[in-house]
Amino acid sequence: MPAWFGAAVTGIGLVTPAGIGVQESWTRICRGEPTASADPDLAGMPVDFTCRVPGFDADDLLGRRLARRLERFTHLALVAAREAVRDAGLAPDTWDGARVGVVMGNSLGGPRTFERQHSVLLDHGPQRVSPLLIPMMGVGGANGYVAIDCGATGPNLGTVTACASGATAIGVARDLLRSGACDIVLAGGTESALTPTIMAGFSQARALSSRTHDPAAASRPFDVDRDGFVAAEGAGVLVLERVADAQARGVPIRALITGYGSTSDAFHATAPHPDGLGAERAIRCALADAHLLPEEVDHVNAHGTSTQLNDASEARVITRTLGSGPVVTSTKGVLGHSLSAAGAIEAICTVLSVQHGIVPPTANLVRQDPEFELDIVTKAPYSMPIRAALTNSFGFGGLNAVLAITAHR
Amino acid sequence: METANDDAVFGHVSHLLVSWFGMSEEEVGADTTLSELDIDSLAIVELGMAVEDELGVRFTEDEISAADTVQDLVRRIVAKGGAV
């Protein structure tokens, strides 16, 4: 077993359907107030609602000169990254950029740009296609532009593990600190791919809730009446450092990333393994990496997508690996499922839960599925001391990433 | 030698740089170089397409350089018969 290693979380940044910035997002998440609503871009589609970041004006936040060259998933990432760097008390104009790495999860890139330019190609020919198409739509856009924005010239990579991508990024980032390759890593995830084509694809895969008559109630993780996930956009970025470096800088440490478990079901394109074997191994790997016993885990921020399959499989796996002790929540009741951003956003929520001893409620959980033996927070935030927590992320393709987050005392 | 058409083309190019490329009006002077406006190799291709759409003249990439000033660009557009 490798030696224990805790990466200090010294900065966090969020752009979510609950708000722009950590404070605005966390406040609404703790209120358990759903964000799903009708999406004008999807009018006439079978599923016409999503969770969008409200009032996000990239021209205003980033300046039009920069914003016009980037896709929305990169806009969200830049705003979250800038907040995280500020929160960590770091100044990119003075740091040694070669020692700063960036790892960002993203899977779908910028389909809006692709769709528009595909129309240009068909209507006007190849010589009218924008030269910005490739840098705008590419999955690696977010990590590349975050580095440009803050002068991070160290290791730079994107992680692509579907809906686990954001969590995978944080696990990989921790290893970059452990190996000594970096002194600071900006890690997180971003996604904004809510175009009609992408939404039709999710809809045809029967992954989405079809509760069009009541979008706000559609994302209902672990509820007996759940019928699919609600697609969302968002970004979350963390600043990670070695504990000794954070202490030398004299900045507060919010919590420690102490474990990472990464596995693959190697089973099916979209369905989780029916016995949750991959998810179970990811949890056990994260516990072993963090040198934690199951009974030391006080809280689980579940993947909890509100699909029949995920929630059933995940509930059984949590009970099997951790017993009925940990207090569970899924923030997707409020935020929907932001795909590659979700793992990072939920890791930040877990950091805040551990730091402040508050577990936010699972919105819309009215009647817990009687099959599940879980202690899930509903209606109001629950205050409790948390020694250690897990955050689960399980992606299409059976790609699993679990992070252990431990209190720094 | 400045004509009314030069001024009109200059105004049009300035408007393009402001509305499409996100420059502020104060930044766009006759002697400002394209590189000072962050017009890089990718944006030169975009600029070429926009000029063709709006002013009816076509440039190849090697006819516009980031070292050109806005006034250089205007002169070339006018020389190619571009008019507003």
PDB file of N, CA, C and O in Angstrom, chain A residues 74-126:
ATOM      1  N   THR A  74     -15.569  26.319 -21.995  1.00  0.00           N
ATOM      2  CA  THR A  74     -14.314  26.945 -21.588  1.00  0.00           C
ATOM      3  C   THR A  74     -14.579  28.234 -20.801  1.00  0.00           C
ATOM      4  O   THR A  74     -13.872  28.539 -19.834  1.00  0.00           O
ATOM      5  N   HIS A  75     -15.603  28.989 -21.198  1.00  0.00           N
ATOM      6  CA  HIS A  75     -15.997  30.165 -20.398  1.00  0.00           C
ATOM      7  C   HIS A  75     -16.240  29.766 -18.939  1.00  0.00           C
ATOM      8  O   HIS A  75     -15.722  30.407 -18.014  1.00  0.00           O
ATOM      9  N   LEU A  76     -17.032  28.712 -18.758  1.00  0.00           N
ATOM     10  CA  LEU A  76     -17.379  28.293 -17.398  1.00  0.00           C
ATOM     11  C   LEU A  76     -16.108  27.897 -16.646  1.00  0.00           C
ATOM     12  O   LEU A  76     -15.916  28.246 -15.474  1.00  0.00           O
ATOM     13  N   ALA A  77     -15.216  27.175 -17.334  1.00  0.00           N
ATOM     14  CA  ALA A  77     -13.977  26.711 -16.691  1.00  0.00           C
ATOM     15  C   ALA A  77     -13.086  27.881 -16.276  1.00  0.00           C
ATOM     16  O   ALA A  77     -12.514  27.887 -15.184  1.00  0.00           O
ATOM     17  N   LEU A  78     -12.971  28.881 -17.143  1.00  0.00           N
ATOM     18  CA  LEU A  78     -12.098  30.022 -16.826  1.00  0.00           C
ATOM     19  C   LEU A  78     -12.615  30.796 -15.617  1.00  0.00           C
ATOM     20  O   LEU A  78     -11.841  31.195 -14.748  1.00  0.00           O
ATOM     21  N   VAL A  79     -13.926  30.994 -15.569  1.00  0.00           N
ATOM     22  CA  VAL A  79     -14.483  31.750 -14.442  1.00  0.00           C
ATOM     23  C   VAL A  79     -14.289  30.968 -13.139  1.00  0.00           C
ATOM     24  O   VAL A  79     -13.904  31.536 -12.107  1.00  0.00           O
ATOM     25  N   ALA A  80     -14.503  29.658 -13.184  1.00  0.00           N
ATOM     26  CA  ALA A  80     -14.305  28.835 -11.981  1.00  0.00           C
ATOM     27  C   ALA A  80     -12.826  28.800 -11.580  1.00  0.00           C
ATOM     28  O   ALA A  80     -12.485  28.884 -10.394  1.00  0.00           O
ATOM     29  N   ALA A  81     -11.935  28.702 -12.575  1.00  0.00           N
ATOM     30  CA  ALA A  81     -10.498  28.626 -12.275  1.00  0.00           C
ATOM     31  C   ALA A  81     -10.002  29.938 -11.655  1.00  0.00           C
ATOM     32  O   ALA A  81      -9.220  29.930 -10.701  1.00  0.00           O
ATOM     33  N   ARG A  82     -10.468  31.066 -12.213  1.00  0.00           N
ATOM     34  CA  ARG A  82     -10.043  32.353 -11.640  1.00  0.00           C
ATOM     35  C   ARG A  82     -10.498  32.486 -10.189  1.00  0.00           C
ATOM     36  O   ARG A  82      -9.760  32.969  -9.338  1.00  0.00           O
ATOM     37  N   GLU A  83     -11.721  32.028  -9.909  1.00  0.00           N
ATOM     38  CA  GLU A  83     -12.204  32.104  -8.526  1.00  0.00           C
ATOM     39  C   GLU A  83     -11.356  31.216  -7.611  1.00  0.00           C
ATOM     40  O   GLU A  83     -10.989  31.619  -6.499  1.00  0.00           O
ATOM     41  N   ALA A  84     -11.026  30.020  -8.084  1.00  0.00           N
ATOM     42  CA  ALA A  84     -10.249  29.082  -7.263  1.00  0.00           C
ATOM     43  C   ALA A  84      -8.859  29.645  -6.951  1.00  0.00           C
ATOM     44  O   ALA A  84      -8.362  29.539  -5.827  1.00  0.00           O
ATOM     45  N   VAL A  85      -8.236  30.251  -7.954  1.00  0.00           N
ATOM     46  CA  VAL A  85      -6.886  30.810  -7.763  1.00  0.00           C
ATOM     47  C   VAL A  85      -6.932  31.977  -6.767  1.00  0.00           C
ATOM     48  O   VAL A  85      -6.096  32.079  -5.866  1.00  0.00           O
ATOM     49  N   ARG A  86      -7.941  32.832  -6.925  1.00  0.00           N
ATOM     50  CA  ARG A  86      -8.121  33.940  -5.965  1.00  0.00           C
ATOM     51  C   ARG A  86      -8.349  33.411  -4.558  1.00  0.00           C
ATOM     52  O   ARG A  86      -7.771  33.886  -3.589  1.00  0.00           O
ATOM     53  N   ASP A  87      -9.204  32.390  -4.469  1.00  0.00           N
ATOM     54  CA  ASP A  87      -9.551  31.815  -3.161  1.00  0.00           C
ATOM     55  C   ASP A  87      -8.315  31.244  -2.478  1.00  0.00           C
ATOM     56  O   ASP A  87      -8.184  31.294  -1.251  1.00  0.00           O
ATOM     57  N   ALA A  88      -7.378  30.723  -3.269  1.00  0.00           N
ATOM     58  CA  ALA A  88      -6.156  30.137  -2.718  1.00  0.00           C
ATOM     59  C   ALA A  88      -5.126  31.216  -2.358  1.00  0.00           C
ATOM     60  O   ALA A  88      -4.050  30.894  -1.842  1.00  0.00           O
ATOM     61  N   GLY A  89      -5.452  32.463  -2.646  1.00  0.00           N
ATOM     62  CA  GLY A  89      -4.510  33.538  -2.333  1.00  0.00           C
ATOM     63  C   GLY A  89      -3.278  33.506  -3.217  1.00  0.00           C
ATOM     64  O   GLY A  89      -2.209  33.984  -2.827  1.00  0.00           O
ATOM     65  N   LEU A  90      -3.422  32.955  -4.426  1.00  0.00           N
ATOM     66  CA  LEU A  90      -2.284  32.866  -5.349  1.00  0.00           C
ATOM     67  C   LEU A  90      -2.360  33.978  -6.392  1.00  0.00           C
ATOM     68  O   LEU A  90      -3.446  34.407  -6.777  1.00  0.00           O
ATOM     69  N   ALA A  91      -1.193  34.407  -6.849  1.00  0.00           N
ATOM     70  CA  ALA A  91      -1.127  35.444  -7.878  1.00  0.00           C
ATOM     71  C   ALA A  91      -0.373  34.893  -9.071  1.00  0.00           C
ATOM     72  O   ALA A  91       0.847  34.714  -9.030  1.00  0.00           O
ATOM     73  N   PRO A  92      -1.109  34.608 -10.170  1.00  0.00           N
ATOM     74  CA  PRO A  92      -0.454  33.995 -11.334  1.00  0.00           C
ATOM     75  C   PRO A  92       0.674  34.838 -11.927  1.00  0.00           C
ATOM     76  O   PRO A  92       1.535  34.294 -12.613  1.00  0.00           O
ATOM     77  N   ASP A  93       0.687  36.134 -11.656  1.00  0.00           N
ATOM     78  CA  ASP A  93       1.770  36.930 -12.234  1.00  0.00           C
ATOM     79  C   ASP A  93       3.074  36.784 -11.463  1.00  0.00           C
ATOM     80  O   ASP A  93       4.121  37.227 -11.917  1.00  0.00           O
ATOM     81  N   THR A  94       3.007  36.144 -10.299  1.00  0.00           N
ATOM     82  CA  THR A  94       4.255  35.987  -9.535  1.00  0.00           C
ATOM     83  C   THR A  94       4.656  34.525  -9.328  1.00  0.00           C
ATOM     84  O   THR A  94       5.759  34.249  -8.894  1.00  0.00           O
ATOM     85  N   TRP A  95       3.748  33.589  -9.614  1.00  0.00           N
ATOM     86  CA  TRP A  95       4.130  32.198  -9.330  1.00  0.00           C
ATOM     87  C   TRP A  95       5.088  31.654 -10.395  1.00  0.00           C
ATOM     88  O   TRP A  95       5.235  32.228 -11.469  1.00  0.00           O
ATOM     89  N   ASP A  96       5.754  30.539 -10.059  1.00  0.00           N
ATOM     90  CA  ASP A  96       6.630  29.865 -11.009  1.00  0.00           C
ATOM     91  C   ASP A  96       5.756  28.935 -11.852  1.00  0.00           C
ATOM     92  O   ASP A  96       5.479  27.794 -11.462  1.00  0.00           O
ATOM     93  N   GLY A  97       5.307  29.431 -12.994  1.00  0.00           N
ATOM     94  CA  GLY A  97       4.324  28.720 -13.808  1.00  0.00           C
ATOM     95  C   GLY A  97       4.733  27.310 -14.178  1.00  0.00           C
ATOM     96  O   GLY A  97       3.889  26.429 -14.343  1.00  0.00           O
ATOM     97  N   ALA A  98       6.032  27.069 -14.297  1.00  0.00           N
ATOM     98  CA  ALA A  98       6.508  25.745 -14.693  1.00  0.00           C
ATOM     99  C   ALA A  98       6.179  24.684 -13.634  1.00  0.00           C
ATOM    100  O   ALA A  98       6.170  23.493 -13.922  1.00  0.00           O
ATOM    101  N   ARG A  99       5.902  25.122 -12.402  1.00  0.00           N
ATOM    102  CA  ARG A  99       5.578  24.188 -11.326  1.00  0.00           C
ATOM    103  C   ARG A  99       4.064  24.056 -11.116  1.00  0.00           C
ATOM    104  O   ARG A  99       3.612  23.420 -10.164  1.00  0.00           O
ATOM    105  N   VAL A 100       3.299  24.732 -12.005  1.00  0.00           N
ATOM    106  CA  VAL A 100       1.833  24.710 -11.879  1.00  0.00           C
ATOM    107  C   VAL A 100       1.231  23.862 -12.994  1.00  0.00           C
ATOM    108  O   VAL A 100       1.480  24.117 -14.178  1.00  0.00           O
ATOM    109  N   GLY A 101       0.469  22.859 -12.618  1.00  0.00           N
ATOM    110  CA  GLY A 101      -0.183  21.991 -13.594  1.00  0.00           C
ATOM    111  C   GLY A 101      -1.674  22.273 -13.691  1.00  0.00           C
ATOM    112  O   GLY A 101      -2.257  22.915 -12.815  1.00  0.00           O
ATOM    113  N   VAL A 102      -2.271  21.798 -14.772  1.00  0.00           N
ATOM    114  CA  VAL A 102      -3.724  21.918 -14.967  1.00  0.00           C
ATOM    115  C   VAL A 102      -4.259  20.566 -15.432  1.00  0.00           C
ATOM    116  O   VAL A 102      -3.727  19.986 -16.388  1.00  0.00           O
ATOM    117  N   VAL A 103      -5.287  20.071 -14.745  1.00  0.00           N
ATOM    118  CA  VAL A 103      -5.961  18.843 -15.174  1.00  0.00           C
ATOM    119  C   VAL A 103      -7.457  19.106 -15.152  1.00  0.00           C
ATOM    120  O   VAL A 103      -8.022  19.410 -14.094  1.00  0.00           O
ATOM    121  N   MET A 104      -8.087  19.040 -16.336  1.00  0.00           N
ATOM    122  CA  MET A 104      -9.516  19.349 -16.406  1.00  0.00           C
ATOM    123  C   MET A 104     -10.272  18.215 -17.083  1.00  0.00           C
ATOM    124  O   MET A 104      -9.871  17.738 -18.149  1.00  0.00           O
ATOM    125  N   GLY A 105     -11.365  17.816 -16.473  1.00  0.00           N
ATOM    126  CA  GLY A 105     -12.246  16.828 -17.077  1.00  0.00           C
ATOM    127  C   GLY A 105     -13.245  17.478 -18.016  1.00  0.00           C
ATOM    128  O   GLY A 105     -13.818  18.522 -17.699  1.00  0.00           O
ATOM    129  N   ASN A 106     -13.396  16.886 -19.174  1.00  0.00           N
ATOM    130  CA  ASN A 106     -14.420  17.320 -20.126  1.00  0.00           C
ATOM    131  C   ASN A 106     -14.614  16.170 -21.113  1.00  0.00           C
ATOM    132  O   ASN A 106     -13.673  15.451 -21.408  1.00  0.00           O
ATOM    133  N   SER A 107     -15.816  15.999 -21.585  1.00  0.00           N
ATOM    134  CA  SER A 107     -16.044  14.881 -22.515  1.00  0.00           C
ATOM    135  C   SER A 107     -16.615  15.288 -23.846  1.00  0.00           C
ATOM    136  O   SER A 107     -16.274  14.721 -24.870  1.00  0.00           O
ATOM    137  N   LEU A 108     -17.517  16.264 -23.855  1.00  0.00           N
ATOM    138  CA  LEU A 108     -18.270  16.539 -25.078  1.00  0.00           C
ATOM    139  C   LEU A 108     -17.776  17.766 -25.825  1.00  0.00           C
ATOM    140  O   LEU A 108     -18.249  18.050 -26.928  1.00  0.00           O
ATOM    141  N   GLY A 109     -16.829  18.501 -25.258  1.00  0.00           N
ATOM    142  CA  GLY A 109     -16.277  19.655 -25.968  1.00  0.00           C
ATOM    143  C   GLY A 109     -17.368  20.660 -26.305  1.00  0.00           C
ATOM    144  O   GLY A 109     -18.273  20.893 -25.505  1.00  0.00           O
ATOM    145  N   GLY A 110     -17.273  21.232 -27.491  1.00  0.00           N
ATOM    146  CA  GLY A 110     -18.202  22.291 -27.884  1.00  0.00           C
ATOM    147  C   GLY A 110     -19.076  21.918 -29.059  1.00  0.00           C
ATOM    148  O   GLY A 110     -18.861  22.395 -30.179  1.00  0.00           O
ATOM    149  N   PRO A 111     -20.086  21.101 -28.856  1.00  0.00           N
ATOM    150  CA  PRO A 111     -20.925  20.681 -29.985  1.00  0.00           C
ATOM    151  C   PRO A 111     -21.702  21.825 -30.628  1.00  0.00           C
ATOM    152  O   PRO A 111     -22.050  21.739 -31.799  1.00  0.00           O
ATOM    153  N   ARG A 112     -21.957  22.892 -29.883  1.00  0.00           N
ATOM    154  CA  ARG A 112     -22.704  24.014 -30.465  1.00  0.00           C
ATOM    155  C   ARG A 112     -21.901  24.611 -31.618  1.00  0.00           C
ATOM    156  O   ARG A 112     -22.419  24.864 -32.710  1.00  0.00           O
ATOM    157  N   THR A 113     -20.609  24.816 -31.374  1.00  0.00           N
ATOM    158  CA  THR A 113     -19.742  25.350 -32.417  1.00  0.00           C
ATOM    159  C   THR A 113     -19.663  24.393 -33.594  1.00  0.00           C
ATOM    160  O   THR A 113     -19.721  24.807 -34.754  1.00  0.00           O
ATOM    161  N   PHE A 114     -19.544  23.118 -33.307  1.00  0.00           N
ATOM    162  CA  PHE A 114     -19.472  22.135 -34.387  1.00  0.00           C
ATOM    163  C   PHE A 114     -20.740  22.171 -35.236  1.00  0.00           C
ATOM    164  O   PHE A 114     -20.681  22.176 -36.470  1.00  0.00           O
ATOM    165  N   GLU A 115     -21.894  22.210 -34.572  1.00  0.00           N
ATOM    166  CA  GLU A 115     -23.163  22.191 -35.316  1.00  0.00           C
ATOM    167  C   GLU A 115     -23.291  23.432 -36.212  1.00  0.00           C
ATOM    168  O   GLU A 115     -23.705  23.335 -37.365  1.00  0.00           O
ATOM    169  N   ARG A 116     -22.919  24.587 -35.670  1.00  0.00           N
ATOM    170  CA  ARG A 116     -23.012  25.815 -36.468  1.00  0.00           C
ATOM    171  C   ARG A 116     -22.088  25.756 -37.683  1.00  0.00           C
ATOM    172  O   ARG A 116     -22.471  26.116 -38.793  1.00  0.00           O
ATOM    173  N   GLN A 117     -20.867  25.316 -37.463  1.00  0.00           N
ATOM    174  CA  GLN A 117     -19.898  25.293 -38.557  1.00  0.00           C
ATOM    175  C   GLN A 117     -20.214  24.185 -39.552  1.00  0.00           C
ATOM    176  O   GLN A 117     -19.901  24.308 -40.740  1.00  0.00           O
ATOM    177  N   HIS A 118     -20.855  23.133 -39.081  1.00  0.00           N
ATOM    178  CA  HIS A 118     -21.302  22.097 -40.007  1.00  0.00           C
ATOM    179  C   HIS A 118     -22.357  22.663 -40.951  1.00  0.00           C
ATOM    180  O   HIS A 118     -22.340  22.388 -42.162  1.00  0.00           O
ATOM    181  N   SER A 119     -23.229  23.503 -40.408  1.00  0.00           N
ATOM    182  CA  SER A 119     -24.221  24.171 -41.270  1.00  0.00           C
ATOM    183  C   SER A 119     -23.532  25.094 -42.267  1.00  0.00           C
ATOM    184  O   SER A 119     -23.919  25.154 -43.441  1.00  0.00           O
ATOM    185  N   VAL A 120     -22.521  25.826 -41.812  1.00  0.00           N
ATOM    186  CA  VAL A 120     -21.781  26.712 -42.713  1.00  0.00           C
ATOM    187  C   VAL A 120     -21.147  25.892 -43.842  1.00  0.00           C
ATOM    188  O   VAL A 120     -21.206  26.271 -45.019  1.00  0.00           O
ATOM    189  N   LEU A 121     -20.556  24.767 -43.485  1.00  0.00           N
ATOM    190  CA  LEU A 121     -19.934  23.897 -44.492  1.00  0.00           C
ATOM    191  C   LEU A 121     -20.952  23.477 -45.556  1.00  0.00           C
ATOM    192  O   LEU A 121     -20.684  23.570 -46.756  1.00  0.00           O
ATOM    193  N   LEU A 122     -22.127  23.037 -45.087  1.00  0.00           N
ATOM    194  CA  LEU A 122     -23.140  22.547 -46.035  1.00  0.00           C
ATOM    195  C   LEU A 122     -23.708  23.689 -46.877  1.00  0.00           C
ATOM    196  O   LEU A 122     -23.946  23.528 -48.069  1.00  0.00           O
ATOM    197  N   ASP A 123     -23.893  24.857 -46.248  1.00  0.00           N
ATOM    198  CA  ASP A 123     -24.560  25.960 -46.955  1.00  0.00           C
ATOM    199  C   ASP A 123     -23.601  26.792 -47.792  1.00  0.00           C
ATOM    200  O   ASP A 123     -23.986  27.336 -48.824  1.00  0.00           O
ATOM    201  N   HIS A 124     -22.356  26.968 -47.327  1.00  0.00           N
ATOM    202  CA  HIS A 124     -21.465  27.936 -47.977  1.00  0.00           C
ATOM    203  C   HIS A 124     -20.114  27.361 -48.388  1.00  0.00           C
ATOM    204  O   HIS A 124     -19.305  28.071 -48.976  1.00  0.00           O
ATOM    205  N   GLY A 125     -19.834  26.131 -48.010  1.00  0.00           N
ATOM    206  CA  GLY A 125     -18.595  25.503 -48.447  1.00  0.00           C
ATOM    207  C   GLY A 125     -17.460  25.620 -47.441  1.00  0.00           C
ATOM    208  O   GLY A 125     -17.519  26.404 -46.498  1.00  0.00           O
ATOM    209  N   PRO A 126     -16.407  24.839 -47.648  1.00  0.00           N
ATOM    210  CA  PRO A 126     -15.317  24.722 -46.666  1.00  0.00           C
ATOM    211  C   PRO A 126     -14.568  26.027 -46.423  1.00  0.00           C
ATOM    212  O   PRO A 126     -14.018  26.229 -45.341  1.00  0.00           O
TER     213      PRO A 126
END
